[in-house]
Amino acid sequence: MTSYGPTLTRYLGDAHRGTPRLEAELAELIVEMGTAAKALAREIRRAALVGRLGLVGEKNPTGDAQKKLDVYSNDVVVSAFEDTGLVAAIVSEELEQLRVVSCASAARYILCVDPLDGSSNTDVNGSVGSIFSFYRRSAEGDCTDVETEFAGGAELAAAGYVMYGPSTIMVFSHGDGANGFTLDHDVGEFILSHEAIQCPPRGPYFSANLGNYHAWSDDLRGFVDDLIAGGPATGRPCSLRYTGALVADLHRNLLEGGIYLYPPDENHPRGKLRLLYECAPMAFIAEQAGGRATDGADRVLDLTPASIHQTTPLFIGSREMLDSFERRAARGG
Ligand code: P6P
């Protein structure tokens, strides 16, 4: 008999009954993200047929060219959460400012989201993703102080990503390990397919934009040279796998072993990726799967953002490979 894992809704219901940390409201928000992901999966699959490919003309708040699917994805995610009554505010890659949604006392969560990660892939049928995190507000304060919440250390309660690839998979954690749910398009449900994901301590892959190689530090160039040659980090030559979508690259590295690097360079002295809605959620997942995530020196989850679109360098994935990078950097190469 083929086993058919629990649905996302059933899994969260069981987890809520078993884990007081997973409040019913947080479980409801994760299910809501699943609903938004189903709508995005459908639209991404048919974008070429309904005129949703290509650019909208403006750039997004962090200067990236904005695709039609970026705008659509943001609209779908924002509208999915606006009327839940559980979200105080939304931070999105596609919104210049933090959007206050509700000042009700029940609105105890802040959603930080990259609605469509890797959108440079949309017009070439490449994998894209959504990255999300729910921060539990630290105080009952009113909405005006939401931005100071992050400085005050609002608690990252749950985070995850959706990868829209050959299949649509949602990987998330509420602090009790990382689990993957694959969308059964015929049934319309996310089904548990990757239980308790464990990131191998080392692996055969690394993900980086080698077009920036010339702009990296000598230490980093030496480390990547060793990865390619099969040096101490892995003991075997690594293969480059870089798709232009953090979600797709990290998903591979979590399952098969490897690291994703977006270091600082001349064009991005503080890195390119955004802390709140790309790096922190992915770091949460990586650590829950036994991996690591740093900015090259400090743990990503220890970083406190000074602004909602703040960037940070990102080194994330297999634990022993990142340890090896840090040992090399400590030796000075
Ligand atoms: P580059 C997508 O814009 C993204 O934020 C990540 O998903 C991806 O890994 C990276 O930027 C790609 O950046 O500079 O290599 O095109």
CSV table of C-alpha atoms and ligand atoms in Angstrom, one decimal:
chain,number,residue,atom,x,y,z
A,1,MET,CA,0.0,0.0,0.0
A,2,THR,CA,1.5,3.4,-0.9
A,3,SER,CA,1.8,5.5,2.2
A,4,TYR,CA,0.2,8.9,1.9
A,5,GLY,CA,1.6,11.2,4.5
A,6,PRO,CA,-0.5,13.6,6.5
A,7,THR,CA,-1.7,16.8,5.0
A,8,LEU,CA,-0.1,20.1,6.1
A,9,THR,CA,-3.3,20.9,8.0
A,10,ARG,CA,-3.4,17.6,9.8
A,11,TYR,CA,0.3,17.8,10.6
A,12,LEU,CA,0.0,21.2,12.2
A,13,GLY,CA,-3.1,20.2,14.1
A,14,ASP,CA,-1.3,17.2,15.6
A,15,ALA,CA,1.8,19.4,16.3
A,16,HIS,CA,-0.4,22.0,18.0
A,17,ARG,CA,-1.9,19.4,20.3
A,18,GLY,CA,1.5,18.0,21.1
A,19,THR,CA,3.7,21.2,21.2
A,20,PRO,CA,2.4,24.1,23.3
A,21,ARG,CA,5.0,26.3,21.5
A,22,LEU,CA,3.0,25.9,18.3
A,23,GLU,CA,0.1,28.2,19.1
A,24,ALA,CA,-3.1,27.6,17.1
A,25,GLU,CA,-2.7,31.1,15.6
A,26,LEU,CA,0.8,30.3,14.3
A,27,ALA,CA,-0.4,27.0,12.8
A,28,GLU,CA,-3.2,28.9,11.1
A,29,LEU,CA,-0.7,31.3,9.6
A,30,ILE,CA,1.4,28.5,8.2
A,31,VAL,CA,-1.7,26.9,6.6
A,32,GLU,CA,-2.5,30.4,5.1
A,33,MET,CA,1.0,30.5,3.6
A,34,GLY,CA,0.3,27.1,2.1
A,35,THR,CA,-2.9,28.5,0.5
A,36,ALA,CA,-1.0,31.5,-0.9
A,37,ALA,CA,1.6,29.1,-2.3
A,38,LYS,CA,-1.1,27.1,-4.1
A,39,ALA,CA,-2.3,30.2,-5.8
A,40,LEU,CA,1.3,31.2,-6.7
A,41,ALA,CA,2.1,27.7,-8.0
A,42,ARG,CA,-0.9,27.9,-10.3
A,43,GLU,CA,-0.1,31.4,-11.7
A,44,ILE,CA,3.7,30.6,-12.1
A,45,ARG,CA,2.8,27.5,-14.1
A,46,ARG,CA,0.6,29.4,-16.5
A,47,ALA,CA,2.3,32.8,-16.5
A,48,ALA,CA,3.4,32.6,-20.1
A,49,LEU,CA,-0.2,31.9,-21.1
A,50,VAL,CA,-1.8,34.8,-19.2
A,51,GLY,CA,0.6,37.6,-19.9
A,52,ARG,CA,2.4,37.5,-16.6
A,53,LEU,CA,6.0,37.2,-17.8
A,54,GLY,CA,8.3,40.2,-18.2
A,55,LEU,CA,9.0,43.4,-16.3
A,56,VAL,CA,6.7,46.0,-14.8
A,57,GLY,CA,9.2,48.8,-15.4
A,58,GLU,CA,9.9,50.0,-11.9
A,59,LYS,CA,12.5,48.7,-9.6
A,60,ASN,CA,11.6,47.2,-6.2
A,61,PRO,CA,12.7,48.9,-2.9
A,62,THR,CA,16.1,47.3,-3.0
A,63,GLY,CA,16.8,48.3,-6.6
A,64,ASP,CA,16.1,44.9,-8.2
A,65,ALA,CA,14.2,44.9,-11.5
A,66,GLN,CA,10.6,44.1,-10.7
A,67,LYS,CA,8.8,41.4,-12.7
A,68,LYS,CA,5.0,41.1,-13.2
A,69,LEU,CA,5.1,37.9,-11.1
A,70,ASP,CA,6.9,39.8,-8.3
A,71,VAL,CA,4.0,42.2,-8.1
A,72,TYR,CA,1.4,39.5,-8.4
A,73,SER,CA,3.1,37.3,-5.8
A,74,ASN,CA,3.2,40.2,-3.4
A,75,ASP,CA,-0.4,41.0,-3.9
A,76,VAL,CA,-1.4,37.4,-3.3
A,77,VAL,CA,0.6,37.1,-0.1
A,78,VAL,CA,-0.4,40.4,1.4
A,79,SER,CA,-4.1,39.8,0.7
A,80,ALA,CA,-3.9,36.3,2.1
A,81,PHE,CA,-2.8,37.6,5.5
A,82,GLU,CA,-4.4,41.1,5.7
A,83,ASP,CA,-7.8,39.8,7.0
A,84,THR,CA,-6.6,37.0,9.3
A,85,GLY,CA,-6.6,39.4,12.3
A,86,LEU,CA,-3.4,37.7,13.4
A,87,VAL,CA,-0.8,39.7,11.6
A,88,ALA,CA,0.2,43.2,13.0
A,89,ALA,CA,2.5,44.1,10.1
A,90,ILE,CA,4.1,42.8,6.9
A,91,VAL,CA,7.6,43.4,5.7
A,92,SER,CA,8.0,42.4,2.0
A,93,GLU,CA,10.8,42.7,-0.5
A,94,GLU,CA,8.3,44.4,-2.7
A,95,LEU,CA,7.0,47.0,-0.2
A,96,GLU,CA,9.2,50.1,0.5
A,97,GLN,CA,7.8,50.4,4.0
A,98,LEU,CA,6.7,48.0,6.7
A,99,ARG,CA,2.9,47.7,6.2
A,100,VAL,CA,0.8,48.0,9.4
A,101,VAL,CA,-2.1,45.5,9.0
A,102,SER,CA,-3.9,45.4,12.3
A,103,CYS,CA,-3.5,46.9,15.8
A,104,ALA,CA,-5.8,44.3,17.3
A,105,SER,CA,-4.4,42.6,20.4
A,106,ALA,CA,-4.8,39.3,18.7
A,107,ALA,CA,-2.5,40.4,15.9
A,108,ARG,CA,0.6,39.1,17.6
A,109,TYR,CA,2.7,38.2,14.5
A,110,ILE,CA,4.8,40.1,12.0
A,111,LEU,CA,5.2,38.4,8.6
A,112,CYS,CA,8.5,39.0,6.8
A,113,VAL,CA,8.4,37.7,3.2
A,114,ASP,CA,10.1,37.5,-0.1
A,115,PRO,CA,7.1,36.6,-2.2
A,116,LEU,CA,9.0,35.6,-5.2
A,117,ASP,CA,12.7,34.7,-4.8
A,118,GLY,CA,14.8,34.2,-7.9
A,119,SER,CA,12.4,36.1,-10.2
A,120,SER,CA,15.2,36.5,-12.8
A,121,ASN,CA,14.2,32.9,-13.6
A,122,THR,CA,10.5,33.5,-14.3
A,123,ASP,CA,10.9,34.2,-18.1
A,124,VAL,CA,13.2,31.2,-18.7
A,125,ASN,CA,11.1,28.6,-16.8
A,126,GLY,CA,13.6,28.3,-14.0
A,127,SER,CA,12.8,27.4,-10.4
A,128,VAL,CA,11.6,30.2,-8.2
A,129,GLY,CA,10.4,30.3,-4.6
A,130,SER,CA,8.8,32.2,-1.7
A,131,ILE,CA,10.6,32.8,1.6
A,132,PHE,CA,8.6,33.5,4.7
A,133,SER,CA,9.0,34.0,8.5
A,134,PHE,CA,6.6,34.9,11.3
A,135,TYR,CA,8.0,36.9,14.2
A,136,ARG,CA,6.0,36.8,17.5
A,137,ARG,CA,5.7,40.4,18.8
A,138,SER,CA,7.6,41.0,22.0
A,139,ALA,CA,5.0,43.3,23.6
A,140,GLU,CA,1.3,44.1,23.4
A,141,GLY,CA,2.5,47.6,22.2
A,142,ASP,CA,0.6,49.4,19.5
A,143,CYS,CA,1.5,49.2,15.8
A,144,THR,CA,3.6,52.3,15.7
A,145,ASP,CA,6.5,50.6,17.5
A,146,VAL,CA,6.5,47.5,15.3
A,147,GLU,CA,9.8,48.5,13.6
A,148,THR,CA,11.4,48.8,17.0
A,149,GLU,CA,10.2,45.2,17.7
A,150,PHE,CA,13.0,43.8,15.6
A,151,ALA,CA,15.6,45.9,17.4
A,152,GLY,CA,14.0,44.6,20.7
A,153,GLY,CA,14.4,41.1,19.5
A,154,ALA,CA,10.9,39.9,18.4
A,155,GLU,CA,11.1,36.2,18.5
A,156,LEU,CA,11.4,34.3,15.2
A,157,ALA,CA,8.6,31.8,15.8
A,158,ALA,CA,8.4,30.0,12.4
A,159,ALA,CA,10.0,30.2,9.0
A,160,GLY,CA,10.2,28.4,5.7
A,161,TYR,CA,10.2,28.5,2.0
A,162,VAL,CA,8.2,27.2,-0.9
A,163,MET,CA,10.1,26.0,-4.0
A,164,TYR,CA,8.1,26.2,-7.3
A,165,GLY,CA,10.1,23.6,-9.3
A,166,PRO,CA,9.2,20.4,-11.1
A,167,SER,CA,7.1,19.9,-8.0
A,168,THR,CA,5.9,22.5,-5.5
A,169,ILE,CA,7.4,21.8,-2.0
A,170,MET,CA,7.0,23.8,1.2
A,171,VAL,CA,9.7,23.4,3.8
A,172,PHE,CA,9.1,25.0,7.2
A,173,SER,CA,10.0,24.8,10.9
A,174,HIS,CA,8.3,26.1,14.1
A,175,GLY,CA,11.4,25.2,16.1
A,176,ASP,CA,10.9,21.5,16.1
A,177,GLY,CA,12.9,20.3,13.1
A,178,ALA,CA,12.5,21.0,9.4
A,179,ASN,CA,9.8,19.2,7.4
A,180,GLY,CA,8.9,19.3,3.7
A,181,PHE,CA,5.4,19.0,2.2
A,182,THR,CA,4.9,18.4,-1.5
A,183,LEU,CA,1.8,19.8,-3.2
A,184,ASP,CA,-0.5,17.2,-4.7
A,185,HIS,CA,-2.0,19.4,-7.4
A,186,ASP,CA,-4.8,16.9,-8.1
A,187,VAL,CA,-5.9,16.8,-4.4
A,188,GLY,CA,-5.0,20.4,-3.7
A,189,GLU,CA,-3.2,19.5,-0.5
A,190,PHE,CA,0.4,19.8,0.7
A,191,ILE,CA,1.4,16.2,1.8
A,192,LEU,CA,4.3,15.4,4.2
A,193,SER,CA,7.1,14.1,1.9
A,194,HIS,CA,10.4,15.0,3.6
A,195,GLU,CA,10.1,14.4,7.3
A,196,ALA,CA,12.8,15.7,9.7
A,197,ILE,CA,15.2,16.9,7.0
A,198,GLN,CA,18.9,16.4,8.1
A,199,CYS,CA,21.5,18.5,6.2
A,200,PRO,CA,24.6,16.2,5.6
A,201,PRO,CA,27.7,17.7,7.5
A,202,ARG,CA,29.5,18.0,4.1
A,203,GLY,CA,28.5,17.4,0.5
A,204,PRO,CA,29.5,17.5,-3.2
A,205,TYR,CA,28.0,20.9,-4.1
A,206,PHE,CA,28.6,24.6,-3.6
A,207,SER,CA,26.4,27.5,-4.9
A,208,ALA,CA,28.0,30.9,-5.7
A,209,ASN,CA,28.0,33.5,-8.5
A,210,LEU,CA,31.5,32.9,-9.8
A,211,GLY,CA,31.0,36.0,-11.9
A,212,ASN,CA,32.0,37.9,-8.7
A,213,TYR,CA,35.1,35.7,-8.0
A,214,HIS,CA,37.4,38.6,-8.9
A,215,ALA,CA,35.7,40.8,-6.4
A,216,TRP,CA,36.1,38.4,-3.4
A,217,SER,CA,38.7,38.4,-0.7
A,218,ASP,CA,41.8,36.3,-1.2
A,219,ASP,CA,40.6,34.0,1.7
A,220,LEU,CA,37.3,33.3,0.0
A,221,ARG,CA,38.9,32.7,-3.4
A,222,GLY,CA,41.3,30.3,-1.8
A,223,PHE,CA,38.4,28.5,-0.1
A,224,VAL,CA,36.4,28.2,-3.3
A,225,ASP,CA,39.6,27.0,-5.1
A,226,ASP,CA,39.9,24.3,-2.5
A,227,LEU,CA,36.2,23.3,-2.9
A,228,ILE,CA,36.8,22.8,-6.6
A,229,ALA,CA,40.1,21.0,-6.1
A,230,GLY,CA,38.7,18.7,-3.3
A,231,GLY,CA,40.6,20.3,-0.4
A,232,PRO,CA,40.0,19.7,3.4
A,233,ALA,CA,36.5,21.1,3.5
A,234,THR,CA,35.1,18.1,1.7
A,235,GLY,CA,38.0,15.8,0.8
A,236,ARG,CA,36.6,15.6,-2.8
A,237,PRO,CA,36.1,18.0,-5.7
A,238,CYS,CA,32.8,19.9,-5.4
A,239,SER,CA,30.5,20.7,-8.2
A,240,LEU,CA,29.1,24.2,-8.8
A,241,ARG,CA,25.3,24.3,-8.7
A,242,TYR,CA,24.0,27.9,-8.9
A,243,THR,CA,20.5,28.5,-10.3
A,244,GLY,CA,19.9,32.2,-9.5
A,245,ALA,CA,17.3,31.2,-6.8
A,246,LEU,CA,18.5,30.9,-3.2
A,247,VAL,CA,15.5,28.7,-2.5
A,248,ALA,CA,16.4,26.1,-5.1
A,249,ASP,CA,20.1,26.1,-4.3
A,250,LEU,CA,19.7,25.8,-0.6
A,251,HIS,CA,17.0,23.1,-1.0
A,252,ARG,CA,19.6,21.0,-2.8
A,253,ASN,CA,22.3,21.7,-0.3
A,254,LEU,CA,20.0,20.8,2.7
A,255,LEU,CA,19.0,17.5,1.1
A,256,GLU,CA,22.3,16.4,-0.5
A,257,GLY,CA,25.0,18.4,1.4
A,258,GLY,CA,26.8,21.6,0.3
A,259,ILE,CA,27.0,25.3,0.9
A,260,TYR,CA,25.5,28.5,-0.6
A,261,LEU,CA,27.7,31.6,-0.5
A,262,TYR,CA,26.8,35.2,-1.3
A,263,PRO,CA,29.8,37.0,0.1
A,264,PRO,CA,30.5,40.7,0.2
A,265,ASP,CA,32.1,42.1,-2.9
A,266,GLU,CA,33.0,45.5,-4.5
A,267,ASN,CA,29.4,46.0,-5.7
A,268,HIS,CA,27.8,44.6,-2.5
A,269,PRO,CA,30.1,45.5,0.4
A,270,ARG,CA,27.4,44.3,2.9
A,271,GLY,CA,26.3,41.4,0.7
A,272,LYS,CA,23.2,41.4,-1.6
A,273,LEU,CA,20.7,39.2,0.2
A,274,ARG,CA,18.2,40.8,2.7
A,275,LEU,CA,18.5,39.8,6.3
A,276,LEU,CA,14.9,39.9,7.4
A,277,TYR,CA,13.1,38.1,4.6
A,278,GLU,CA,15.8,36.0,2.9
A,279,CYS,CA,18.7,35.2,5.2
A,280,ALA,CA,17.1,34.9,8.6
A,281,PRO,CA,14.3,32.5,7.5
A,282,MET,CA,16.7,30.4,5.6
A,283,ALA,CA,19.2,30.4,8.5
A,284,PHE,CA,16.4,29.2,10.8
A,285,ILE,CA,15.6,26.3,8.5
A,286,ALA,CA,19.2,25.4,7.9
A,287,GLU,CA,19.9,25.2,11.7
A,288,GLN,CA,16.7,23.2,12.3
A,289,ALA,CA,18.1,20.7,9.7
A,290,GLY,CA,21.5,20.6,11.5
A,291,GLY,CA,23.2,23.0,9.2
A,292,ARG,CA,24.7,26.5,9.9
A,293,ALA,CA,24.3,30.0,8.6
A,294,THR,CA,26.7,33.0,9.1
A,295,ASP,CA,27.6,36.3,7.6
A,296,GLY,CA,31.1,35.0,7.3
A,297,ALA,CA,31.8,35.7,11.0
A,298,ASP,CA,28.6,35.8,13.1
A,299,ARG,CA,25.6,33.6,13.2
A,300,VAL,CA,22.9,35.1,11.0
A,301,LEU,CA,20.2,34.5,13.7
A,302,ASP,CA,22.2,36.7,16.1
A,303,LEU,CA,22.1,39.7,13.7
A,304,THR,CA,19.7,42.5,14.6
A,305,PRO,CA,18.5,44.5,11.5
A,306,ALA,CA,18.8,48.3,11.7
A,307,SER,CA,16.3,48.6,8.8
A,308,ILE,CA,13.8,46.3,7.1
A,309,HIS,CA,15.7,45.9,3.8
A,310,GLN,CA,19.2,45.6,5.4
A,311,THR,CA,21.4,43.2,3.5
A,312,THR,CA,24.0,40.8,4.9
A,313,PRO,CA,26.6,38.4,3.4
A,314,LEU,CA,25.4,34.8,3.6
A,315,PHE,CA,27.2,31.6,4.1
A,316,ILE,CA,24.7,28.7,4.6
A,317,GLY,CA,24.5,24.9,4.5
A,318,SER,CA,26.6,22.0,5.6
A,319,ARG,CA,28.1,22.4,9.1
A,320,GLU,CA,31.5,21.0,8.5
A,321,MET,CA,32.0,22.9,5.2
A,322,LEU,CA,31.3,26.2,7.0
A,323,ASP,CA,33.5,25.2,9.9
A,324,SER,CA,36.3,24.6,7.4
A,325,PHE,CA,35.8,28.1,5.9
A,326,GLU,CA,36.0,29.7,9.3
A,327,ARG,CA,39.1,27.7,10.2
A,328,ARG,CA,40.7,28.9,7.0
A,329,ALA,CA,39.7,32.5,7.6
A,330,ALA,CA,41.0,32.4,11.2
A,331,ARG,CA,44.4,31.1,9.9
A,332,GLY,CA,44.4,34.0,7.4
A,333,GLY,CA,44.1,31.7,4.4
B,1,P6P,P1,23.0,37.2,-8.5
B,1,P6P,C1,17.6,36.4,-6.2
B,1,P6P,O1,17.5,37.8,-6.6
B,1,P6P,C2,18.6,36.3,-5.1
B,1,P6P,O2,18.1,37.1,-4.0
B,1,P6P,C3,18.8,34.9,-4.7
B,1,P6P,O3,17.6,34.1,-4.8
B,1,P6P,C4,19.8,34.4,-5.7
B,1,P6P,O4,20.6,33.3,-5.2
B,1,P6P,C5,20.7,35.7,-5.8
B,1,P6P,O5,19.8,36.8,-5.5
B,1,P6P,C6,21.2,35.8,-7.2
B,1,P6P,O6,22.0,37.0,-7.3
B,1,P6P,O7,23.8,38.5,-8.2
B,1,P6P,O8,23.9,36.0,-8.5
B,1,P6P,O9,22.2,37.3,-9.8
